[in-house]
Amino acid sequence: MADQSTNTQTKILEAASRVFQRKGMEGARMQEIADEAGINKALLHYYYRSKDKLFLEVFRLAIHDFIPGIRDILFRDVPLTQKLDHFIREYMRVLLENPFVPMFIIHELQRDPDRLFQVFVEAGIDPSEILQQVERSLKDNDHRSMDPKHLMINVLSLCIFPVAGRPLLQRIMFDNDGRAYEAFLEERYQVVSNFVINALQS
Amino acid sequence: MADQSTNTQTKILEAASRVFQRKGMEGARMQEIADEAGINKALLHYYYRSKDKLFLEVFRLAIHDFIPGIRDILFRDVPLTQKLDHFIREYMRVLLENPFVPMFIIHELQRDPDRLFQVFVEAGIDPSEILQQVERSLKDNDHRSMDPKHLMINVLSLCIFPVAGRPLLQRIMFDNDGRAYEAFLEERYQVVSNFVINALQS
DNA sequence: GTCTATATCGGGATAGAC
DNA sequence: GTCTATCCCGATATAGAC
């Protein structure tokens, strides 16, 4: 693996990531990926023998990128409100850096669920462990009682949806003003954090 | 337009709707749509001269189907909490009947924003009107003050995301137990309603 | 209106030179 | 490792019979 080899590989993966996230697996064209990477189709196939293999690799990377220091936050020994606040801030931060990933994941997972779900398993995601953690935190203090699954999904919804739905929401509610929507998302961490914590107060 | 004509047309549109929602515009195959409608490819082109035209029609219908009696609820003259409760119940009901529509809309809108957004404009959606309504309701009573846009998006997030993300969430949090997830979604209307109303209490 | 058969073309994949 | 040229299949679209 020479120097140029890894460089090209990186360029390919980054280009492919962008194109796949824009167009989805089916919508993406190998030609477009090659152009975006500044190479040609043949070289693409030299590195990744098929579009399918390339896609799977990109999908894998997206998920690993996206299950970041978040797990740590959930396991720190702090009160629930603080934990939620940290989680929401960190999650929104990562989301803004990778705005297309959630939509990408949802769409592709609907297209081919079982095969792609394996990638999650490989990534070592253990939801029951996480849920237990949330459940314990909920019991500790004097919060309104709540199913931890609903809480978890509420938080994820509030963070992910406005980012994933941006092309629609920005046009519908912000006159397609990108700056305004950017500002909206920036201030949203605080809004969501307050919203969730208020909702839990008894 | 003979009897058979409208029958076939309906069959085509319903079949196309299902396939496009499953696979997206690029992923869908005219053959698959024809099979699902119980006809052959040529007849598809007889009714809709191109895949693109067929897709646009399905997209149009999806949007009209999906912006239902919801507008009425928002304009009824009732307190905000009650209005939110009604809205959430109605929206979740429609969602459960058309679980793939929102993500379909969002995904395709990301693929080709400007052209497809025209369909929204045609449908006569007026968000500023809706926002004004929410804003007024917020001022009326002694709720915690809140940006109506954030509130609106929070409600939509909490309703849509768990339905749209089902293929992933069900596998990750419910051991891919469809029944369990069904029950989860059924009880969710009450959970979301409480959650939002609590969050607004000062 | 509905079918079978076929034209046409785009795009994934490969061969082979350098 | 990287390129040009080419193969080949699958999918959209059309022609034309019934």
XYZ file of C-alpha atoms (C1' of nucleotides) in Angstrom:
440
model
C 0.000 0.000 0.000
C 1.952 2.955 -1.303
C 1.373 6.560 -0.281
C -0.688 7.367 -3.335
C -2.767 4.322 -2.648
C -4.072 5.552 0.682
C -4.493 9.071 -0.645
C -6.617 7.878 -3.511
C -8.557 5.581 -1.257
C -9.345 8.448 1.075
C -10.351 10.671 -1.789
C -12.639 7.958 -3.107
C -14.292 7.317 0.225
C -14.869 10.996 0.879
C -16.239 11.595 -2.586
C -18.426 8.505 -2.418
C -19.718 9.540 0.976
C -20.823 12.906 -0.325
C -22.460 11.494 -3.436
C -24.213 8.635 -1.665
C -25.556 10.982 0.952
C -26.846 13.349 -1.701
C -28.332 10.748 -4.021
C -28.690 7.529 -2.080
C -27.285 4.174 -3.141
C -29.436 3.849 -6.270
C -29.322 7.489 -7.281
C -25.551 7.757 -7.085
C -23.516 7.239 -10.269
C -20.065 5.753 -10.294
C -19.138 8.386 -12.848
C -20.177 11.154 -10.487
C -18.196 9.634 -7.654
C -15.164 9.326 -9.913
C -15.504 12.945 -11.024
C -15.879 14.122 -7.454
C -12.751 12.190 -6.503
C -10.850 13.503 -9.539
C -10.240 10.041 -11.014
C -12.049 7.780 -13.479
C -14.499 4.940 -13.192
C -12.001 2.185 -13.826
C -9.932 3.207 -10.859
C -12.959 3.120 -8.686
C -13.462 -0.511 -9.576
C -9.807 -1.156 -9.000
C -10.184 -0.129 -5.344
C -13.709 -1.358 -4.743
C -14.691 -4.116 -7.096
C -18.345 -3.115 -7.154
C -20.615 -0.234 -6.362
C -22.191 -2.390 -3.709
C -18.926 -2.977 -1.857
C -18.088 0.704 -2.030
C -21.463 1.596 -0.668
C -21.196 -0.821 2.230
C -17.841 0.617 3.198
C -19.184 4.164 3.139
C -22.173 3.112 5.187
C -19.871 1.484 7.721
C -17.752 4.599 8.057
C -20.784 6.843 8.397
C -22.048 4.818 11.315
C -18.707 4.638 13.069
C -18.301 8.369 12.614
C -21.668 8.794 14.101
C -21.602 6.703 17.220
C -18.978 8.916 18.784
C -18.239 9.962 22.347
C -21.962 9.763 22.885
C -21.856 6.454 24.631
C -19.453 7.901 27.185
C -21.823 10.694 28.044
C -24.607 8.273 28.796
C -22.449 6.382 31.249
C -21.042 9.289 33.201
C -22.312 9.346 36.743
C -24.218 12.636 36.721
C -27.868 13.572 37.322
C -30.312 12.847 34.532
C -30.950 16.465 33.602
C -27.269 17.134 33.187
C -26.789 13.932 31.275
C -29.594 14.836 28.896
C -28.170 18.289 28.418
C -24.736 16.931 27.568
C -26.149 14.315 25.282
C -28.279 16.758 23.355
C -25.443 19.222 22.928
C -22.987 16.608 21.747
C -25.465 14.917 19.475
C -26.553 18.150 17.842
C -22.919 19.074 17.330
C -22.141 15.831 15.505
C -25.355 16.129 13.535
C -24.451 19.544 12.246
C -21.138 18.169 11.052
C -22.837 15.233 9.304
C -26.277 16.517 8.423
C -27.047 13.918 5.770
C -26.130 10.842 7.732
C -29.393 10.233 9.602
C -31.539 10.591 6.515
C -29.122 8.420 4.656
C -29.310 5.747 7.335
C -33.084 5.800 7.543
C -33.531 5.623 3.819
C -31.029 2.880 3.165
C -32.184 0.878 6.122
C -35.640 0.834 4.716
C -34.290 -0.290 1.378
C -32.321 -3.235 2.726
C -32.882 -3.612 6.462
C -31.323 -6.871 7.534
C -28.059 -6.593 5.691
C -27.437 -3.013 6.720
C -28.474 -3.597 10.291
C -25.545 -5.967 10.612
C -23.306 -2.938 10.358
C -24.896 -1.570 13.498
C -24.313 -4.816 15.300
C -20.681 -4.834 14.167
C -20.301 -1.315 15.511
C -21.044 -2.746 18.928
C -24.187 -0.844 19.705
C -25.928 -2.234 22.746
C -29.260 -0.486 23.205
C -30.417 -2.498 26.209
C -27.335 -1.354 28.069
C -28.117 2.246 27.186
C -31.768 1.904 28.116
C -30.860 0.454 31.494
C -28.675 3.446 32.093
C -31.470 5.869 31.254
C -33.914 3.876 33.331
C -31.680 4.023 36.387
C -31.204 7.777 36.030
C -34.945 8.231 35.766
C -35.546 6.416 39.040
C -32.823 8.176 40.963
C -34.438 11.568 41.241
C -37.887 13.029 41.567
C -38.748 13.190 37.891
C -42.050 12.480 36.352
C -42.083 8.778 35.661
C -41.656 7.889 32.025
C -40.925 4.931 29.811
C -37.208 5.225 29.047
C -37.766 4.092 25.483
C -40.146 6.932 24.825
C -37.738 9.351 26.435
C -34.840 8.086 24.359
C -36.818 8.305 21.139
C -38.145 11.730 22.048
C -34.639 13.067 22.432
C -33.458 11.483 19.201
C -36.507 12.789 17.354
C -36.019 16.336 18.527
C -32.363 16.309 17.507
C -32.472 14.407 14.250
C -35.681 15.412 12.528
C -34.989 19.130 12.084
C -31.623 18.309 10.565
C -32.855 15.502 8.340
C -35.902 17.425 7.212
C -33.978 20.574 6.536
C -34.550 20.809 2.766
C -38.269 20.781 3.408
C -38.477 22.727 6.653
C -36.126 25.465 5.528
C -38.208 26.083 2.435
C -41.530 25.847 4.202
C -40.825 27.827 7.342
C -37.823 29.986 6.515
C -38.384 31.110 2.951
C -35.415 28.968 2.016
C -33.085 31.283 3.908
C -30.092 29.099 4.709
C -28.533 31.523 7.174
C -31.741 31.797 9.149
C -32.091 28.032 9.354
C -28.466 27.724 10.392
C -29.129 30.111 13.259
C -32.266 28.212 14.112
C -30.305 24.976 14.429
C -27.572 26.659 16.431
C -29.972 27.900 19.069
C -31.848 24.642 19.030
C -29.561 22.776 21.408
C -30.669 25.050 24.224
C -34.317 24.907 23.209
C -34.422 21.125 23.067
C -32.543 20.762 26.312
C -34.973 23.063 28.126
C -37.956 21.453 26.475
C -37.020 17.940 27.516
C -36.026 18.873 31.035
C -39.222 20.828 31.566
C -41.262 17.947 30.262
C -39.729 15.705 32.904
C -40.367 18.020 35.824
C -43.077 16.757 38.130
C -62.340 7.590 -20.036
C -63.982 4.185 -19.790
C -64.527 2.280 -16.581
C -61.524 0.082 -17.049
C -59.448 3.140 -17.684
C -59.966 4.636 -14.237
C -59.633 1.251 -12.594
C -56.293 0.651 -14.219
C -55.173 4.156 -13.485
C -56.031 3.731 -9.820
C -54.268 0.397 -9.681
C -51.192 1.944 -11.253
C -51.084 4.887 -8.904
C -51.533 2.736 -5.828
C -48.890 0.288 -6.968
C -46.495 3.052 -7.925
C -47.064 4.758 -4.613
C -46.101 1.643 -2.702
C -43.015 0.946 -4.789
C -41.757 4.542 -4.832
C -42.207 4.792 -1.089
C -40.270 1.573 -0.568
C -37.484 2.188 -3.068
C -37.442 5.880 -3.875
C -37.544 7.349 -7.356
C -34.193 5.904 -8.476
C -34.540 2.562 -6.749
C -37.983 1.835 -8.149
C -38.277 -0.243 -11.325
C -41.066 0.178 -13.838
C -41.260 -3.612 -14.048
C -41.878 -3.880 -10.323
C -44.592 -1.262 -10.479
C -46.210 -3.057 -13.403
C -46.091 -6.370 -11.552
C -47.546 -4.820 -8.427
C -50.375 -3.353 -10.504
C -50.938 -6.644 -12.321
C -50.219 -5.188 -15.760
C -47.157 -4.864 -17.971
C -44.582 -2.192 -18.583
C -46.002 -1.000 -21.874
C -49.316 -0.162 -20.305
C -47.579 1.912 -17.702
C -46.127 4.065 -20.417
C -49.483 4.243 -22.074
C -50.934 5.943 -19.003
C -47.872 7.894 -17.904
C -45.495 8.549 -20.712
C -42.400 8.425 -18.508
C -41.255 7.243 -15.131
C -40.640 10.840 -14.229
C -44.222 11.898 -14.911
C -45.543 8.923 -12.957
C -43.310 9.775 -10.049
C -44.385 13.398 -10.016
C -48.024 12.375 -9.923
C -47.412 9.981 -7.025
C -45.469 12.634 -5.160
C -48.312 15.061 -5.685
C -50.873 12.621 -4.350
C -48.694 11.768 -1.355
C -48.586 15.380 -0.339
C -52.264 16.006 -0.820
C -53.088 12.807 1.010
C -50.897 13.868 3.822
C -51.836 17.434 4.485
C -55.260 16.321 5.636
C -57.876 17.716 8.000
C -54.958 18.831 10.103
C -55.246 22.402 9.042
C -58.770 22.552 10.455
C -57.590 21.458 13.877
C -55.056 24.245 14.041
C -57.708 26.857 13.376
C -60.319 25.706 15.835
C -60.800 28.171 18.637
C -59.720 26.066 21.610
C -56.968 26.425 24.214
C -53.439 25.590 23.096
C -53.106 22.417 25.151
C -56.292 21.019 23.713
C -55.289 22.047 20.230
C -51.926 20.346 20.584
C -53.595 17.223 21.911
C -55.976 17.051 18.982
C -53.260 17.769 16.488
C -50.968 15.073 17.831
C -53.709 12.476 17.925
C -54.873 13.208 14.409
C -51.382 13.418 12.996
C -50.269 10.151 14.576
C -53.386 8.481 13.243
C -52.683 9.576 9.674
C -49.041 8.653 10.069
C -49.837 5.121 11.105
C -51.942 4.739 7.989
C -49.185 6.135 5.749
C -45.986 5.352 7.586
C -43.621 5.804 4.648
C -44.940 9.043 3.276
C -43.033 11.579 5.383
C -39.611 10.091 4.824
C -40.436 9.600 1.188
C -41.228 13.277 0.901
C -38.161 14.363 2.789
C -35.839 12.057 0.906
C -37.064 12.977 -2.539
C -37.108 16.614 -1.654
C -33.465 16.365 -0.812
C -32.764 14.699 -4.154
C -34.401 17.408 -6.234
C -35.421 20.282 -3.969
C -36.555 23.087 -6.197
C -38.618 21.177 -8.679
C -40.400 19.055 -6.093
C -41.008 21.913 -3.724
C -43.217 23.437 -6.389
C -45.665 20.662 -5.588
C -45.931 22.031 -2.079
C -46.593 25.483 -3.360
C -49.282 24.145 -5.707
C -50.879 22.389 -2.752
C -51.471 25.802 -1.240
C -49.595 25.286 1.993
C -49.265 28.496 3.951
C -46.934 28.003 6.894
C -46.904 31.613 8.034
C -50.627 31.398 8.558
C -50.198 28.293 10.678
C -47.345 29.802 12.657
C -49.367 32.908 13.418
C -52.096 30.696 14.762
C -49.705 28.838 17.056
C -48.125 32.106 18.135
C -51.463 33.566 19.135
C -52.394 30.475 21.126
C -49.079 30.632 22.919
C -49.646 34.204 24.034
C -53.213 33.689 25.168
C -52.534 31.648 28.256
C -49.918 31.331 30.930
C -47.565 29.020 29.114
C -43.854 29.139 29.178
C -42.849 31.425 26.357
C -41.456 29.644 23.346
C -40.584 30.267 19.727
C -43.572 28.896 17.784
C -41.297 27.526 15.087
C -39.432 25.397 17.590
C -42.693 24.245 19.078
C -44.102 23.322 15.701
C -40.979 21.421 14.719
C -40.828 19.715 18.095
C -44.319 18.360 17.657
C -43.651 17.215 14.110
C -40.383 15.598 15.158
C -41.975 13.649 17.987
C -44.726 12.364 15.728
C -42.861 11.651 12.530
C -39.451 10.380 13.525
C -40.515 7.254 15.426
C -42.677 6.225 12.478
C -40.159 7.077 9.808
C -37.246 5.547 11.673
C -39.146 2.402 12.460
C -37.016 -0.068 10.493
C -34.014 1.003 12.529
C -35.629 1.718 15.886
C -37.637 -1.471 15.936
C -34.528 -3.524 15.353
C -32.368 -1.585 17.754
C -34.729 -1.152 20.673
C -37.376 -3.843 20.247
C -35.469 -6.895 19.028
C -37.292 -6.438 15.738
C -40.577 -7.385 17.391
C -43.189 -5.807 15.128
C -46.073 -6.303 17.554
C -44.201 -4.648 20.366
C -43.350 -1.660 18.194
C -46.945 -1.432 17.040
C -48.068 -1.232 20.646
C -45.360 1.323 21.340
C -46.663 3.556 18.564
C -50.266 3.108 19.690
C -49.542 4.349 23.194
C -47.323 7.072 21.859
C -50.052 9.572 21.117
C -50.737 9.922 24.830
C -47.061 10.026 25.709
C -46.228 12.751 23.207
C -49.248 14.801 24.147
C -48.331 14.706 27.838
C -44.697 15.355 27.076
C -45.352 18.465 25.037
C -47.953 19.892 27.379
C -45.713 19.360 30.389
C -42.838 20.991 28.611
C -44.951 24.095 28.120
C -46.082 24.394 31.706
C -44.489 27.279 33.517
C -56.836 -0.461 -23.742
C -53.875 -4.155 -23.492
C -50.531 -7.085 -25.118
C -45.590 -8.942 -27.306
C -41.526 -7.711 -29.301
C -37.916 -4.588 -29.918
C -35.219 -0.331 -30.089
C -32.218 2.590 -27.450
C -29.400 4.087 -23.976
C -27.204 4.667 -19.596
C -24.242 2.880 -16.357
C -21.652 -0.886 -13.908
C -17.950 -3.651 -14.818
C -13.777 -5.508 -17.394
C -9.615 -5.820 -20.677
C -5.436 -4.412 -21.606
C -1.887 -0.795 -22.478
C 1.232 2.111 -19.974
C -1.855 2.434 -9.848
C -3.890 4.807 -13.426
C -5.613 5.394 -17.838
C -8.700 4.570 -22.538
C -11.670 1.773 -24.834
C -15.124 -1.529 -24.674
C -18.343 -4.980 -23.182
C -22.814 -6.119 -21.577
C -26.807 -6.040 -18.997
C -30.803 -3.973 -17.299
C -34.214 -0.544 -17.582
C -36.849 3.045 -19.979
C -39.339 3.760 -23.764
C -41.605 2.780 -28.352
C -43.776 0.123 -32.384
C -47.289 -2.287 -33.835
C -50.604 -6.289 -33.616
C -54.985 -7.531 -31.491
